[in-house]
Amino acid sequence: MPTDIELARFNMVEQQIRPWDVLDKRVLEVFFNVPRERFVPDAERVHAFADVAVPIGHGQTMLPPVVEGRILQNLQVQPGERVLEIGTGTGFFTACLASLGNSVRSVDIFPEFTERAGGLLSELGFERVVLETGDGHDGWATDERFDVIVFTGARTEMPEASLRQLNIGGRLLAITGTGPIQTVSMVTRESETHFHTDSLFETRTGYLIGAEPKPTFSL
């Protein structure tokens, strides 16, 4: 008989993620195999498999499973690809990316996030993950290029500087907008000078620190 946790995990995949048209077998297997409950703060463990944005501290949240699933399906991370993630959070989405790709470099502004996530990812055997602490809301300064770049929190607009860090054929996904509803968009680098943008779906999530809409003042 399945345990309560395994039943909750099954229901998360079959009753939440799959009905949202997430049908990619590799993505669904990630949600079955990565122990989401280990990454959720103890005080929120009851919501580990719920269709909600789980609070993780510092005003930040985990993306709901359905949003994570749609993002992963659209990114189509392949086994040989290198990934840059801005917004480590608990490390769960980092683990999902590492399960699909070759290696992940993940950045978060809060040291306690990168420290906790790093310990847990190491304990669970994720060896091709590098975590760094710093302000990556507008991208991450590095000479490296990546096949996939993903921002896990919202921003007001697409991070143009980060597009130059994509390999040809690489994809950058960001959640952008200033209204009550934000747009999840993906930019594909088709050549050194040409990029193609697709608007994927709408959602609502918190902003990365430093990427919040600026207040407007009127006289």
mmCIF file of N, CA and C in Angstrom, residues 24-117:
data_model
loop_
_atom_site.group_PDB
_atom_site.id
_atom_site.type_symbol
_atom_site.label_atom_id
_atom_site.label_comp_id
_atom_site.label_asym_id
_atom_site.label_seq_id
_atom_site.Cartn_x
_atom_site.Cartn_y
_atom_site.Cartn_z
ATOM 1 N N ASP A 24 4.742 15.737 -20.722
ATOM 2 C CA ASP A 24 6.101 15.268 -21.001
ATOM 3 C C ASP A 24 6.502 14.214 -19.964
ATOM 4 N N LYS A 25 6.827 13.020 -20.445
ATOM 5 C CA LYS A 25 7.125 11.904 -19.542
ATOM 6 C C LYS A 25 8.300 12.203 -18.626
ATOM 7 N N ARG A 26 9.361 12.824 -19.153
ATOM 8 C CA ARG A 26 10.541 13.127 -18.339
ATOM 9 C C ARG A 26 10.203 14.108 -17.221
ATOM 10 N N VAL A 27 9.380 15.095 -17.539
ATOM 11 C CA VAL A 27 8.989 16.081 -16.524
ATOM 12 C C VAL A 27 8.149 15.427 -15.435
ATOM 13 N N LEU A 28 7.199 14.612 -15.810
ATOM 14 C CA LEU A 28 6.363 13.947 -14.815
ATOM 15 C C LEU A 28 7.191 13.025 -13.926
ATOM 16 N N GLU A 29 8.168 12.342 -14.513
ATOM 17 C CA GLU A 29 9.030 11.469 -13.714
ATOM 18 C C GLU A 29 9.829 12.258 -12.685
ATOM 19 N N VAL A 30 10.236 13.474 -13.039
ATOM 20 C CA VAL A 30 10.963 14.322 -12.088
ATOM 21 C C VAL A 30 10.111 14.589 -10.853
ATOM 22 N N PHE A 31 8.836 14.877 -11.050
ATOM 23 C CA PHE A 31 7.969 15.166 -9.907
ATOM 24 C C PHE A 31 7.699 13.917 -9.065
ATOM 25 N N PHE A 32 7.768 12.753 -9.690
ATOM 26 C CA PHE A 32 7.647 11.516 -8.917
ATOM 27 C C PHE A 32 8.936 11.213 -8.148
ATOM 28 N N ASN A 33 10.096 11.590 -8.716
ATOM 29 C CA ASN A 33 11.378 11.146 -8.165
ATOM 30 C C ASN A 33 12.041 12.126 -7.208
ATOM 31 N N VAL A 34 11.813 13.427 -7.389
ATOM 32 C CA VAL A 34 12.440 14.412 -6.489
ATOM 33 C C VAL A 34 11.523 14.605 -5.283
ATOM 34 N N PRO A 35 12.017 14.360 -4.065
ATOM 35 C CA PRO A 35 11.165 14.418 -2.867
ATOM 36 C C PRO A 35 10.816 15.848 -2.467
ATOM 37 N N ARG A 36 9.766 16.378 -3.040
ATOM 38 C CA ARG A 36 9.373 17.776 -2.802
ATOM 39 C C ARG A 36 9.217 18.074 -1.315
ATOM 40 N N GLU A 37 8.713 17.098 -0.570
ATOM 41 C CA GLU A 37 8.463 17.321 0.862
ATOM 42 C C GLU A 37 9.737 17.625 1.638
ATOM 43 N N ARG A 38 10.887 17.182 1.136
ATOM 44 C CA ARG A 38 12.151 17.451 1.817
ATOM 45 C C ARG A 38 12.566 18.912 1.670
ATOM 46 N N PHE A 39 12.089 19.576 0.633
ATOM 47 C CA PHE A 39 12.508 20.942 0.349
ATOM 48 C C PHE A 39 11.589 21.998 0.961
ATOM 49 N N VAL A 40 10.408 21.594 1.383
ATOM 50 C CA VAL A 40 9.441 22.529 1.953
ATOM 51 C C VAL A 40 9.797 22.810 3.413
ATOM 52 N N PRO A 41 9.753 24.076 3.868
ATOM 53 C CA PRO A 41 10.005 24.370 5.282
ATOM 54 C C PRO A 41 9.109 23.539 6.189
ATOM 55 N N ASP A 42 9.639 23.158 7.350
ATOM 56 C CA ASP A 42 8.892 22.287 8.260
ATOM 57 C C ASP A 42 7.503 22.817 8.568
ATOM 58 N N ALA A 43 7.391 24.131 8.756
ATOM 59 C CA ALA A 43 6.103 24.719 9.134
ATOM 60 C C ALA A 43 5.076 24.636 8.010
ATOM 61 N N GLU A 44 5.555 24.389 6.782
ATOM 62 C CA GLU A 44 4.651 24.337 5.629
ATOM 63 C C GLU A 44 4.549 22.934 5.035
ATOM 64 N N ARG A 45 5.077 21.935 5.748
ATOM 65 C CA ARG A 45 5.145 20.587 5.193
ATOM 66 C C ARG A 45 3.773 20.053 4.770
ATOM 67 N N VAL A 46 2.714 20.476 5.437
ATOM 68 C CA VAL A 46 1.376 19.997 5.100
ATOM 69 C C VAL A 46 0.962 20.460 3.708
ATOM 70 N N HIS A 47 1.613 21.524 3.208
ATOM 71 C CA HIS A 47 1.268 22.052 1.890
ATOM 72 C C HIS A 47 2.250 21.611 0.809
ATOM 73 N N ALA A 48 3.084 20.636 1.102
ATOM 74 C CA ALA A 48 4.155 20.249 0.173
ATOM 75 C C ALA A 48 3.633 19.889 -1.208
ATOM 76 N N PHE A 49 2.473 19.266 -1.292
ATOM 77 C CA PHE A 49 1.960 18.795 -2.574
ATOM 78 C C PHE A 49 0.711 19.547 -3.013
ATOM 79 N N ALA A 50 0.414 20.653 -2.339
ATOM 80 C CA ALA A 50 -0.794 21.419 -2.649
ATOM 81 C C ALA A 50 -0.548 22.371 -3.819
ATOM 82 N N ASP A 51 -1.611 22.739 -4.483
ATOM 83 C CA ASP A 51 -1.546 23.664 -5.619
ATOM 84 C C ASP A 51 -1.539 25.104 -5.106
ATOM 85 N N VAL A 52 -0.499 25.428 -4.352
ATOM 86 C CA VAL A 52 -0.365 26.764 -3.756
ATOM 87 C C VAL A 52 1.091 27.207 -3.845
ATOM 88 N N ALA A 53 1.292 28.517 -3.692
ATOM 89 C CA ALA A 53 2.645 29.061 -3.575
ATOM 90 C C ALA A 53 3.054 28.992 -2.109
ATOM 91 N N VAL A 54 3.967 28.099 -1.774
ATOM 92 C CA VAL A 54 4.326 27.829 -0.377
ATOM 93 C C VAL A 54 5.317 28.886 0.130
ATOM 94 N N PRO A 55 5.012 29.578 1.250
ATOM 95 C CA PRO A 55 5.957 30.544 1.813
ATOM 96 C C PRO A 55 7.237 29.847 2.279
ATOM 97 N N ILE A 56 8.396 30.473 1.986
ATOM 98 C CA ILE A 56 9.675 29.870 2.377
ATOM 99 C C ILE A 56 10.541 30.824 3.195
ATOM 100 N N GLY A 57 10.004 32.005 3.534
ATOM 101 C CA GLY A 57 10.766 32.984 4.300
ATOM 102 C C GLY A 57 11.211 34.160 3.444
ATOM 103 N N HIS A 58 11.518 35.271 4.112
ATOM 104 C CA HIS A 58 11.962 36.503 3.443
ATOM 105 C C HIS A 58 10.953 36.998 2.407
ATOM 106 N N GLY A 59 9.673 36.665 2.621
ATOM 107 C CA GLY A 59 8.650 37.098 1.693
ATOM 108 C C GLY A 59 8.646 36.349 0.374
ATOM 109 N N GLN A 60 9.407 35.256 0.277
ATOM 110 C CA GLN A 60 9.513 34.474 -0.944
ATOM 111 C C GLN A 60 8.635 33.227 -0.867
ATOM 112 N N THR A 61 8.332 32.661 -2.024
ATOM 113 C CA THR A 61 7.503 31.458 -2.079
ATOM 114 C C THR A 61 8.058 30.475 -3.106
ATOM 115 N N MET A 62 7.695 29.203 -2.935
ATOM 116 C CA MET A 62 7.901 28.202 -3.982
ATOM 117 C C MET A 62 6.803 28.363 -5.016
ATOM 118 N N LEU A 63 7.143 28.203 -6.271
ATOM 119 C CA LEU A 63 6.116 28.191 -7.305
ATOM 120 C C LEU A 63 5.196 26.987 -7.101
ATOM 121 N N PRO A 64 3.914 27.119 -7.399
ATOM 122 C CA PRO A 64 3.018 25.956 -7.330
ATOM 123 C C PRO A 64 3.488 24.860 -8.282
ATOM 124 N N PRO A 65 3.224 23.604 -7.966
ATOM 125 C CA PRO A 65 3.676 22.496 -8.816
ATOM 126 C C PRO A 65 3.224 22.609 -10.268
ATOM 127 N N VAL A 66 2.004 23.093 -10.507
ATOM 128 C CA VAL A 66 1.527 23.177 -11.889
ATOM 129 C C VAL A 66 2.339 24.184 -12.695
ATOM 130 N N VAL A 67 2.751 25.276 -12.056
ATOM 131 C CA VAL A 67 3.560 26.283 -12.748
ATOM 132 C C VAL A 67 4.957 25.724 -13.015
ATOM 133 N N GLU A 68 5.520 25.050 -12.020
ATOM 134 C CA GLU A 68 6.835 24.421 -12.221
ATOM 135 C C GLU A 68 6.788 23.417 -13.371
ATOM 136 N N GLY A 69 5.722 22.639 -13.415
ATOM 137 C CA GLY A 69 5.591 21.642 -14.462
ATOM 138 C C GLY A 69 5.494 22.266 -15.839
ATOM 139 N N ARG A 70 4.688 23.320 -15.968
ATOM 140 C CA ARG A 70 4.559 23.988 -17.263
ATOM 141 C C ARG A 70 5.885 24.604 -17.695
ATOM 142 N N ILE A 71 6.619 25.205 -16.753
ATOM 143 C CA ILE A 71 7.909 25.801 -17.077
ATOM 144 C C ILE A 71 8.880 24.734 -17.576
ATOM 145 N N LEU A 72 8.977 23.641 -16.846
ATOM 146 C CA LEU A 72 9.906 22.579 -17.234
ATOM 147 C C LEU A 72 9.539 21.987 -18.588
ATOM 148 N N GLN A 73 8.261 21.808 -18.837
ATOM 149 C CA GLN A 73 7.847 21.236 -20.111
ATOM 150 C C GLN A 73 8.208 22.166 -21.264
ATOM 151 N N ASN A 74 8.023 23.464 -21.083
ATOM 152 C CA ASN A 74 8.330 24.411 -22.145
ATOM 153 C C ASN A 74 9.830 24.580 -22.358
ATOM 154 N N LEU A 75 10.614 24.480 -21.291
ATOM 155 C CA LEU A 75 12.068 24.633 -21.432
ATOM 156 C C LEU A 75 12.706 23.462 -22.162
ATOM 157 N N GLN A 76 12.124 22.273 -22.027
ATOM 158 C CA GLN A 76 12.650 21.080 -22.709
ATOM 159 C C GLN A 76 14.154 20.905 -22.443
ATOM 160 N N VAL A 77 14.524 20.923 -21.168
ATOM 161 C CA VAL A 77 15.929 20.750 -20.794
ATOM 162 C C VAL A 77 16.400 19.354 -21.190
ATOM 163 N N GLN A 78 17.516 19.299 -21.909
ATOM 164 C CA GLN A 78 18.047 18.030 -22.401
ATOM 165 C C GLN A 78 19.234 17.564 -21.549
ATOM 166 N N PRO A 79 19.539 16.255 -21.583
ATOM 167 C CA PRO A 79 20.565 15.700 -20.681
ATOM 168 C C PRO A 79 21.942 16.341 -20.789
ATOM 169 N N GLY A 80 22.306 16.883 -21.937
ATOM 170 C CA GLY A 80 23.638 17.464 -22.067
ATOM 171 C C GLY A 80 23.697 18.954 -21.838
ATOM 172 N N GLU A 81 22.594 19.580 -21.429
ATOM 173 C CA GLU A 81 22.536 21.040 -21.380
ATOM 174 C C GLU A 81 22.926 21.625 -20.027
ATOM 175 N N ARG A 82 23.511 22.834 -20.092
ATOM 176 C CA ARG A 82 23.926 23.575 -18.904
ATOM 177 C C ARG A 82 22.883 24.643 -18.608
ATOM 178 N N VAL A 83 22.550 24.768 -17.317
ATOM 179 C CA VAL A 83 21.435 25.611 -16.898
ATOM 180 C C VAL A 83 21.913 26.664 -15.896
ATOM 181 N N LEU A 84 21.391 27.879 -16.040
ATOM 182 C CA LEU A 84 21.562 28.936 -15.043
ATOM 183 C C LEU A 84 20.193 29.259 -14.464
ATOM 184 N N GLU A 85 20.078 29.145 -13.140
ATOM 185 C CA GLU A 85 18.821 29.443 -12.458
ATOM 186 C C GLU A 85 19.028 30.661 -11.564
ATOM 187 N N ILE A 86 18.163 31.651 -11.693
ATOM 188 C CA ILE A 86 18.194 32.818 -10.818
ATOM 189 C C ILE A 86 17.032 32.693 -9.839
ATOM 190 N N GLY A 87 17.363 32.473 -8.572
ATOM 191 C CA GLY A 87 16.355 32.273 -7.540
ATOM 192 C C GLY A 87 16.318 30.827 -7.082
ATOM 193 N N THR A 88 17.285 30.455 -6.247
ATOM 194 C CA THR A 88 17.386 29.068 -5.778
ATOM 195 C C THR A 88 16.225 28.683 -4.880
ATOM 196 N N GLY A 89 15.866 29.596 -3.972
ATOM 197 C CA GLY A 89 14.808 29.280 -3.025
ATOM 198 C C GLY A 89 15.151 28.068 -2.181
ATOM 199 N N THR A 90 14.254 27.103 -2.130
ATOM 200 C CA THR A 90 14.490 25.902 -1.324
ATOM 201 C C THR A 90 15.405 24.906 -2.025
ATOM 202 N N GLY A 91 15.575 25.066 -3.351
ATOM 203 C CA GLY A 91 16.388 24.117 -4.106
ATOM 204 C C GLY A 91 15.588 23.042 -4.813
ATOM 205 N N PHE A 92 14.268 23.014 -4.618
ATOM 206 C CA PHE A 92 13.477 21.967 -5.272
ATOM 207 C C PHE A 92 13.529 22.101 -6.792
ATOM 208 N N PHE A 93 13.289 23.311 -7.298
ATOM 209 C CA PHE A 93 13.306 23.497 -8.746
ATOM 210 C C PHE A 93 14.715 23.290 -9.289
ATOM 211 N N THR A 94 15.720 23.631 -8.492
ATOM 212 C CA THR A 94 17.109 23.358 -8.862
ATOM 213 C C THR A 94 17.303 21.863 -9.082
ATOM 214 N N ALA A 95 16.772 21.063 -8.165
ATOM 215 C CA ALA A 95 16.880 19.606 -8.275
ATOM 216 C C ALA A 95 16.162 19.093 -9.525
ATOM 217 N N CYS A 96 15.016 19.688 -9.847
ATOM 218 C CA CYS A 96 14.287 19.287 -11.053
ATOM 219 C C CYS A 96 15.120 19.577 -12.301
ATOM 220 N N LEU A 97 15.713 20.771 -12.350
ATOM 221 C CA LEU A 97 16.541 21.146 -13.489
ATOM 222 C C LEU A 97 17.751 20.220 -13.612
ATOM 223 N N ALA A 98 18.371 19.905 -12.460
ATOM 224 C CA ALA A 98 19.546 19.027 -12.471
ATOM 225 C C ALA A 98 19.178 17.614 -12.895
ATOM 226 N N SER A 99 17.970 17.192 -12.606
ATOM 227 C CA SER A 99 17.526 15.857 -13.008
ATOM 228 C C SER A 99 17.356 15.757 -14.520
ATOM 229 N N LEU A 100 17.076 16.880 -15.155
ATOM 230 C CA LEU A 100 16.815 16.888 -16.585
ATOM 231 C C LEU A 100 18.046 17.234 -17.421
ATOM 232 N N GLY A 101 18.922 18.094 -16.886
ATOM 233 C CA GLY A 101 20.047 18.588 -17.656
ATOM 234 C C GLY A 101 21.373 17.996 -17.222
ATOM 235 N N ASN A 102 22.449 18.621 -17.699
ATOM 236 C CA ASN A 102 23.795 18.155 -17.372
ATOM 237 C C ASN A 102 24.319 18.781 -16.093
ATOM 238 N N SER A 103 24.157 20.114 -15.960
ATOM 239 C CA SER A 103 24.653 20.809 -14.773
ATOM 240 C C SER A 103 23.824 22.059 -14.553
ATOM 241 N N VAL A 104 23.784 22.521 -13.313
ATOM 242 C CA VAL A 104 23.014 23.711 -12.955
ATOM 243 C C VAL A 104 23.873 24.636 -12.106
ATOM 244 N N ARG A 105 23.914 25.912 -12.478
ATOM 245 C CA ARG A 105 24.460 26.967 -11.625
ATOM 246 C C ARG A 105 23.259 27.771 -11.137
ATOM 247 N N SER A 106 23.098 27.858 -9.815
ATOM 248 C CA SER A 106 21.927 28.517 -9.252
ATOM 249 C C SER A 106 22.355 29.621 -8.290
ATOM 250 N N VAL A 107 21.644 30.748 -8.359
ATOM 251 C CA VAL A 107 22.008 31.944 -7.598
ATOM 252 C C VAL A 107 20.827 32.396 -6.752
ATOM 253 N N ASP A 108 21.102 32.775 -5.508
ATOM 254 C CA ASP A 108 20.064 33.371 -4.670
ATOM 255 C C ASP A 108 20.682 34.470 -3.817
ATOM 256 N N ILE A 109 19.893 35.484 -3.507
ATOM 257 C CA ILE A 109 20.396 36.623 -2.753
ATOM 258 C C ILE A 109 20.495 36.324 -1.258
ATOM 259 N N PHE A 110 19.782 35.298 -0.785
ATOM 260 C CA PHE A 110 19.746 34.991 0.643
ATOM 261 C C PHE A 110 20.693 33.831 0.970
ATOM 262 N N PRO A 111 21.729 34.077 1.778
ATOM 263 C CA PRO A 111 22.696 33.016 2.103
ATOM 264 C C PRO A 111 22.053 31.783 2.728
ATOM 265 N N GLU A 112 21.038 31.992 3.566
ATOM 266 C CA GLU A 112 20.439 30.834 4.227
ATOM 267 C C GLU A 112 19.730 29.921 3.219
ATOM 268 N N PHE A 113 19.243 30.493 2.123
ATOM 269 C CA PHE A 113 18.625 29.668 1.086
ATOM 270 C C PHE A 113 19.679 28.804 0.393
ATOM 271 N N THR A 114 20.776 29.433 -0.033
ATOM 272 C CA THR A 114 21.796 28.662 -0.758
ATOM 273 C C THR A 114 22.468 27.644 0.155
ATOM 274 N N GLU A 115 22.654 27.996 1.440
ATOM 275 C CA GLU A 115 23.284 27.060 2.372
ATOM 276 C C GLU A 115 22.386 25.853 2.629
ATOM 277 N N ARG A 116 21.115 26.098 2.900
ATOM 278 C CA ARG A 116 20.207 24.976 3.170
ATOM 279 C C ARG A 116 20.008 24.125 1.918
ATOM 280 N N ALA A 117 19.789 24.791 0.785
ATOM 281 C CA ALA A 117 19.580 24.049 -0.453
ATOM 282 C C ALA A 117 20.819 23.248 -0.822
#
